[in-house]
Coordinates of C-alpha atoms in Angstrom, one line a residue:
X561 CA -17.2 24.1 -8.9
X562 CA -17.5 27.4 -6.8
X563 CA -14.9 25.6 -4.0
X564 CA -12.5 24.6 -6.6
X565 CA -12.3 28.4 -8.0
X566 CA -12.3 29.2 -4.5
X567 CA -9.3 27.1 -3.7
X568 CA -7.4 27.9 -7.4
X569 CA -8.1 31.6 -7.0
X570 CA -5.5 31.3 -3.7
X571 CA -2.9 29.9 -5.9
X572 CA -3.3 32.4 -8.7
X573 CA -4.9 29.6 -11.4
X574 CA -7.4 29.9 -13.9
X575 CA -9.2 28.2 -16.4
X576 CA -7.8 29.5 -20.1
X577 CA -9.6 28.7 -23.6
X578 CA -6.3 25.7 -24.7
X579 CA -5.7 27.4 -27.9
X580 CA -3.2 30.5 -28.7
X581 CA -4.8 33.3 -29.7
X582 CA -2.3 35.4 -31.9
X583 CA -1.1 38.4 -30.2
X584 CA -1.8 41.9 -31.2
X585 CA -0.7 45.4 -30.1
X586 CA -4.0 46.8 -30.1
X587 CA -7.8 46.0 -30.6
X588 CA -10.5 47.5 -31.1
X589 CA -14.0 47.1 -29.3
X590 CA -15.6 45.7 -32.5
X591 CA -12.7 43.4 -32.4
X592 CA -13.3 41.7 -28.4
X593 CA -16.8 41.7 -29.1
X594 CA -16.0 39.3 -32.3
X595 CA -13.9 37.6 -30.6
X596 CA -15.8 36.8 -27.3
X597 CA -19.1 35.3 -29.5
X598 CA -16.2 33.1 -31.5
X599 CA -15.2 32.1 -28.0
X600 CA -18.5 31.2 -26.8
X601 CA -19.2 28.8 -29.6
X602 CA -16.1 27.5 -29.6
X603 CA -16.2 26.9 -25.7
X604 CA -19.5 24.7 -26.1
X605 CA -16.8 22.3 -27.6
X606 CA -13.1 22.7 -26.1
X607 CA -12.7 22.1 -22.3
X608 CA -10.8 24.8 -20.6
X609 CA -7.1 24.2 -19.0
X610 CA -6.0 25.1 -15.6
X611 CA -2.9 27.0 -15.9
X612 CA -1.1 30.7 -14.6
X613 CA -1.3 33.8 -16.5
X614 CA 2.4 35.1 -15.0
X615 CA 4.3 37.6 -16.9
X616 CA 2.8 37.9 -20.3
X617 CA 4.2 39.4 -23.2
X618 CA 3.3 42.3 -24.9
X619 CA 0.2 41.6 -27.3
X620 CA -0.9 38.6 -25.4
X621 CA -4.9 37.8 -25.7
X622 CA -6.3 35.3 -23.4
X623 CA -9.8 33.9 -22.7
X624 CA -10.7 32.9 -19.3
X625 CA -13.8 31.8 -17.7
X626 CA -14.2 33.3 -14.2
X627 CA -17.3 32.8 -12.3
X628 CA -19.2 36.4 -11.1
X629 CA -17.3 38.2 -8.3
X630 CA -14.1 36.5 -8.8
X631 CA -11.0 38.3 -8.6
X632 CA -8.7 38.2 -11.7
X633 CA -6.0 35.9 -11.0
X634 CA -2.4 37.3 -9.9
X635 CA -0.6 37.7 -13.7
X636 CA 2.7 38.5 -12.1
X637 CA 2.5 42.4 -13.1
X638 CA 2.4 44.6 -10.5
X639 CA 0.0 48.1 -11.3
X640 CA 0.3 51.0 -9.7
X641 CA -3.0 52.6 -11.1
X642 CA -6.5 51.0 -9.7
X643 CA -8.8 49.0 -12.4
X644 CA -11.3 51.2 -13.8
X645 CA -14.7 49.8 -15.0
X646 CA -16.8 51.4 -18.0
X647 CA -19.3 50.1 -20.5
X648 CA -20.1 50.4 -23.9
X649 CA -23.7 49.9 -25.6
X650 CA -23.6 47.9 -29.0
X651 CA -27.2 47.5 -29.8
X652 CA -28.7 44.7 -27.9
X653 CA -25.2 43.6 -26.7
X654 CA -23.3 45.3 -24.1
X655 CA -19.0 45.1 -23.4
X656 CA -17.9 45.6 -20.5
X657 CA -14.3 46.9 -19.7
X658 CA -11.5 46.7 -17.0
X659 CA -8.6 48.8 -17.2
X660 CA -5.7 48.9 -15.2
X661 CA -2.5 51.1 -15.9
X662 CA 1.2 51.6 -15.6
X663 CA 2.2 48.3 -14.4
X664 CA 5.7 46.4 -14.8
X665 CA 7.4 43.2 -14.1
X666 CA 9.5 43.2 -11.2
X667 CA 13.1 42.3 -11.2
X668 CA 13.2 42.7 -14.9
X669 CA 14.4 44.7 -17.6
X670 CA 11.2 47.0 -17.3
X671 CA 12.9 50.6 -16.7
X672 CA 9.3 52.2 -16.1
X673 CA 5.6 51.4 -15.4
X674 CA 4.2 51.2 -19.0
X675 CA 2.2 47.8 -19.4
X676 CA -1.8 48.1 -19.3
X677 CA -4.1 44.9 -18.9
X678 CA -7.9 45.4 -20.2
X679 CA -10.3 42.7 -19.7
X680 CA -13.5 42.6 -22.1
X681 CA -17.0 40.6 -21.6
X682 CA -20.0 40.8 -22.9
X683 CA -22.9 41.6 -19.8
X684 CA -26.2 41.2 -22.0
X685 CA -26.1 39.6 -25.1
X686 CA -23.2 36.8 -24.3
X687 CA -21.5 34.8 -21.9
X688 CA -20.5 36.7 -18.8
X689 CA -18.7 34.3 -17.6
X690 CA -16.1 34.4 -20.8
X691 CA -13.4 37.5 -20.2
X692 CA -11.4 38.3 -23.1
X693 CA -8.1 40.0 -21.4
X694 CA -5.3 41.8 -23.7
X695 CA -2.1 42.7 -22.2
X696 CA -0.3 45.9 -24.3
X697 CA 1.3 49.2 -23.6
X698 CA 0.7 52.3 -22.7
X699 CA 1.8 56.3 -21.4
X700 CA 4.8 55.2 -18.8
X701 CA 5.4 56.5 -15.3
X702 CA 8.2 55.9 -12.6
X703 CA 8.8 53.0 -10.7
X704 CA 9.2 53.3 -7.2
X705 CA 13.3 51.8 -6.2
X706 CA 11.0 49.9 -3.4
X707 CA 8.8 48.5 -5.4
X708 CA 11.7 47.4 -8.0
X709 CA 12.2 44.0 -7.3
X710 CA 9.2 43.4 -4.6
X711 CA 7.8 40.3 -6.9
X712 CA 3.8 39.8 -6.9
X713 CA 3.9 36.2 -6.6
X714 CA 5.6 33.6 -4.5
X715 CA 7.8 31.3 -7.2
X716 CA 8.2 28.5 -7.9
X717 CA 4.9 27.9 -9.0
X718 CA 2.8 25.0 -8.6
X719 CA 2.8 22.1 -11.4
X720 CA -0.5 21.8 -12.5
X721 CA -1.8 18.5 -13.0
X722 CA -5.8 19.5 -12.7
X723 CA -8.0 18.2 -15.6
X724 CA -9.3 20.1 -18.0
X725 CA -13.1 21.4 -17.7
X726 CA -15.7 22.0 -20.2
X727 CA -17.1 26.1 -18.9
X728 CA -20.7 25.8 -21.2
X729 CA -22.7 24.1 -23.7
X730 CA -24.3 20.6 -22.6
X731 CA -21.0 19.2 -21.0
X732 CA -20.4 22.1 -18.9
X733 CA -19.0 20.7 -15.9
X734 CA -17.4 17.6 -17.1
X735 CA -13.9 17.0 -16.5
X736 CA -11.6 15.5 -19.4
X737 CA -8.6 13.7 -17.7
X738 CA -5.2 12.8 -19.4
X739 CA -4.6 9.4 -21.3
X740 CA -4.7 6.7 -18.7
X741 CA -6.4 8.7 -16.1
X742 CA -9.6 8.4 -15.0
X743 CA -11.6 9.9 -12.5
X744 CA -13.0 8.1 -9.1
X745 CA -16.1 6.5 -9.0
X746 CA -17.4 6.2 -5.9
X747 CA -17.2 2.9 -4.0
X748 CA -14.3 1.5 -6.6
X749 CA -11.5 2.6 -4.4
X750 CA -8.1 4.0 -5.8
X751 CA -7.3 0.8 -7.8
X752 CA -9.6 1.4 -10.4
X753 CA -6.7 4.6 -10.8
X754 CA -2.9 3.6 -12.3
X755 CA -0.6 4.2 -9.5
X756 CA 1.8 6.4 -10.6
X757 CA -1.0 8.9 -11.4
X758 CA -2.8 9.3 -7.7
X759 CA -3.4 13.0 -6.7
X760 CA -3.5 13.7 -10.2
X761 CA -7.6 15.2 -10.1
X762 CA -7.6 14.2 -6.7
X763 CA -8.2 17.1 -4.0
X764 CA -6.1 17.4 -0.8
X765 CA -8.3 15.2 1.4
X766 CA -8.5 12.3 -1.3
X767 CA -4.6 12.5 -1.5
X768 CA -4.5 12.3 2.3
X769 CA -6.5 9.1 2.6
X770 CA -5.1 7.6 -0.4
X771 CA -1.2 8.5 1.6
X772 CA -2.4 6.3 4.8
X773 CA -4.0 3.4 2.9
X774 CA -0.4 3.2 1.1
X775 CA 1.2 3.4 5.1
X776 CA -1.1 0.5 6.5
X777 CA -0.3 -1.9 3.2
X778 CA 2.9 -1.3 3.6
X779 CA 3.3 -1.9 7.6
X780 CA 1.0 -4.9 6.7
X781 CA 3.9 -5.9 4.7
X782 CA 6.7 -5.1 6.8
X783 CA 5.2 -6.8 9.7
X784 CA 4.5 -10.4 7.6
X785 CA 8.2 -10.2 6.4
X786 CA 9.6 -9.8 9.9
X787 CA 7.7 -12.7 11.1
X788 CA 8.8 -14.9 8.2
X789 CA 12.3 -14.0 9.1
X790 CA 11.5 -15.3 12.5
X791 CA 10.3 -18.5 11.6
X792 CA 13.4 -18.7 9.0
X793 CA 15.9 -17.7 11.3
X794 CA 14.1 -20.4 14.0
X795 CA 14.5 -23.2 11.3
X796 CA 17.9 -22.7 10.9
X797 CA 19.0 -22.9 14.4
X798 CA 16.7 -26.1 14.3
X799 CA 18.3 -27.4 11.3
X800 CA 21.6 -29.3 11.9
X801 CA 22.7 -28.8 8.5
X802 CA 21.9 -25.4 7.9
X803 CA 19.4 -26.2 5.1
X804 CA 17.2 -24.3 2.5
X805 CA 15.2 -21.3 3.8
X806 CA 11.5 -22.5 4.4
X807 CA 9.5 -22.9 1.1
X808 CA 6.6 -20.6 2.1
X809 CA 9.0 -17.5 1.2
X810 CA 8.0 -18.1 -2.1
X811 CA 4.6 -16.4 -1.5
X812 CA 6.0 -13.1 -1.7
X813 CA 7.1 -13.7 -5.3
X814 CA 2.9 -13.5 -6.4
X815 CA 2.2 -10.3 -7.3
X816 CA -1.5 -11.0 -8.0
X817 CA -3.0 -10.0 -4.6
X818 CA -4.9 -7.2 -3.4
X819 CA -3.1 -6.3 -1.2
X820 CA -0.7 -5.3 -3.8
X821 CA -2.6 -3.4 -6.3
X822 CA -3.5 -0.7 -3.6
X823 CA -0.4 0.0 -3.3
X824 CA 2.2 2.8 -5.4
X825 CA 4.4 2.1 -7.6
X826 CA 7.6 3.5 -5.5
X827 CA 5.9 1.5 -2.3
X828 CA 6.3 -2.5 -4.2
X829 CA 9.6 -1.2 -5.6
X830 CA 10.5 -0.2 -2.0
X831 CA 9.4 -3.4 -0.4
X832 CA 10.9 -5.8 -2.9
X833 CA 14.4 -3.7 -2.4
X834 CA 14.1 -4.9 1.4
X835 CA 13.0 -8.2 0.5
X836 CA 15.6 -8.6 -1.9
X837 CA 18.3 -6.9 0.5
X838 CA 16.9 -9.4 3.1
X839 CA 17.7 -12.7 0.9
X840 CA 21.4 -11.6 0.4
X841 CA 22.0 -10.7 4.2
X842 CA 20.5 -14.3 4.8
X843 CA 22.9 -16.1 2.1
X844 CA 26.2 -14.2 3.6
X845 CA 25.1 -15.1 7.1
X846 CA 25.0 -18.3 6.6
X847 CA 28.5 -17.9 4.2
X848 CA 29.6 -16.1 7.4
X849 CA 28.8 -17.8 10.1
X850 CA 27.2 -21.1 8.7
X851 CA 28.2 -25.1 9.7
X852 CA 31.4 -25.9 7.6
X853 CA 32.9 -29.2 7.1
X854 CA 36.2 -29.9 9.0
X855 CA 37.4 -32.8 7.0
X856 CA 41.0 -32.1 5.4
X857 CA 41.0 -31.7 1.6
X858 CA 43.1 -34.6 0.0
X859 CA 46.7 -33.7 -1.4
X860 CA 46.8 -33.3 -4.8
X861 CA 49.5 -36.0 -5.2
X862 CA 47.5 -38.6 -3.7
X863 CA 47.2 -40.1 -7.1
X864 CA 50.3 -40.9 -7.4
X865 CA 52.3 -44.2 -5.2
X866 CA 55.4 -43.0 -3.5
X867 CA 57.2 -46.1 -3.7
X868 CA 56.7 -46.8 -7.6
X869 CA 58.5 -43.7 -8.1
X870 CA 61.5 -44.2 -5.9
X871 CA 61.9 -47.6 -7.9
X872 CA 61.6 -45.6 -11.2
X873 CA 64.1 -42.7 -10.0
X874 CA 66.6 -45.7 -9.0
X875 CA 66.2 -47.1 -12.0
X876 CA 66.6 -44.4 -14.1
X877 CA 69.8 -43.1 -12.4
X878 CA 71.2 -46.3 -12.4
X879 CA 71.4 -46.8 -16.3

């Protein structure tokens, strides 16, 4: 799990307790202690979500679980005041704090450096790995005009589609994927995973395998159509009457193969818009340019016996 913090911690994600905690302006020490222990328990049986902390509110309480020595993710603030570290004793227990002062949301309506972050875990007597962080206010300063709108972060950020993780208890470590998604086993190949969900728990390398197997199954396509378009186009410069197509192009229409499940959705749709595309060009070809009967039409008044009807007319005038 260390490369995966390693590799989140670049992008500025962490793994937050799913719930909302309701804010507060202030709390006390009594109170993050309280809080942390209700976290650990309830941690044992909630998997934590991948997600940003980027421009909270005033009052905001989070609990994340970060791994020793790992930085605190970027939270969109910018401080102009280092982190300062103290502890206090409670008995057998011991909190730990980090403070961090005048800090303020570029490019917004903050008109002086007043936020403060402190972050809260328990070093003996608790999970160190559960941080209890609480975003409020306090005594303001100036903010530099070249530091104004200088953002923190790069934006847009990232979509997160990571699974959620359980942090401790007996399933720490297990990974608890979305409705419909599963992870990969090994040796099962991506078609054991629906294809409009691939790269979703997948990491880069996984993605990048799974992208060429998609590009040879669909060259493998592409290179069987063209040669049935050969052999189609052959018959019907063999075929005197400009017949039917060959029958085997029916093949195409069974959707059952392997060589179809490995494949994305958007790749069949793509290939069945060219097959499709490729049956019209074929049917206005031959409309186009096909063998066409040079026989005359017969006249519409070939029913009808000219020489009955002069005797009629003759008749007719003469009485």
């Amino acid at each position: 799990m260390s490369l995966q913090f390693t590799q989140a911690a670049q992008e500025g994600l962490c793994l937050r307790f799913p719930d909302n905690i309701p804010p507060q302006r202030e709390i006390t020490y009594e109170n993050a202690m309280n809080m942390l222990l209700r976290g650990m328990a309830m941690a044992q049986n909630v998997p934590f979500s991948w997600g940003y902390v980027d421009k909270p509110m005033d009052g905001t309480i989070l609990l994340l679980f970060l791994p020793p020595n790992s930085p605190y993710p970027i939270d969109g603030i910018r401080y102009q005041d280092s982190e300062v570290k103290y502890t206090i004793p409670a008995g057998a227990r011991e909190l730990e704090i980090y403070e961090t002062k005048f800090g303020f949301i570029p490019s917004s309506a903050d008109a002086n450096a007043s936020r403060v972050r402190r972050r809260y875990r328990l070093t003996k007597g608790g999970h160190p790995q559960l941080m209890l962080v609480h975003y409020t206010r306090g005594p303001p300063t100036h903010i530099p005009p070249n530091l104004m709108n200088q953002p923190v972060r790069a934006y847009p950020l990232r979509p997160v589609n990571e699974p959620a993780v359980f942090v401790t208890g007996e399933k720490s470590g297990q990974k608890v994927y979305p409705p419909g998604v599963g992870p990969m086993h090994g040796g099962s190949g991506p078609s054991n995973m629906p294809p409009a969900t691939i790269g979703i728990g997948m990491n880069f390398n996984q993605q990048q395998a799974m992208l060429a197997q998609q590009n040879s199954n669909m060259e493998a396509l592409e290179r069987r159509r063209e040669r049935e378009r050969q052999q189609e186009r052959a018959s019907q410069r063999n075929d005197p009457t400009g017949g039917r197509p060959p029958p085997q192009r029916v093949v195409e229409e069974d959707d059952s193969g392997d060589e179809v499940d490995q494949i994305s959705t958007r790749t069949l749709a793509l290939a069945r818009y060219k097959r499709n595309h490729d049956w019209m060009n074929d049917v206005f070809f031959q409309a186009a340019f096909g063998k066409r009967s040079t026989q005359p039409k017969p006249s519409p008044y070939s029913v009808f016996s000219k020489s009955e009807l002069e005797e009629k007319a003759v008749s007719d005038h003469a009485s």
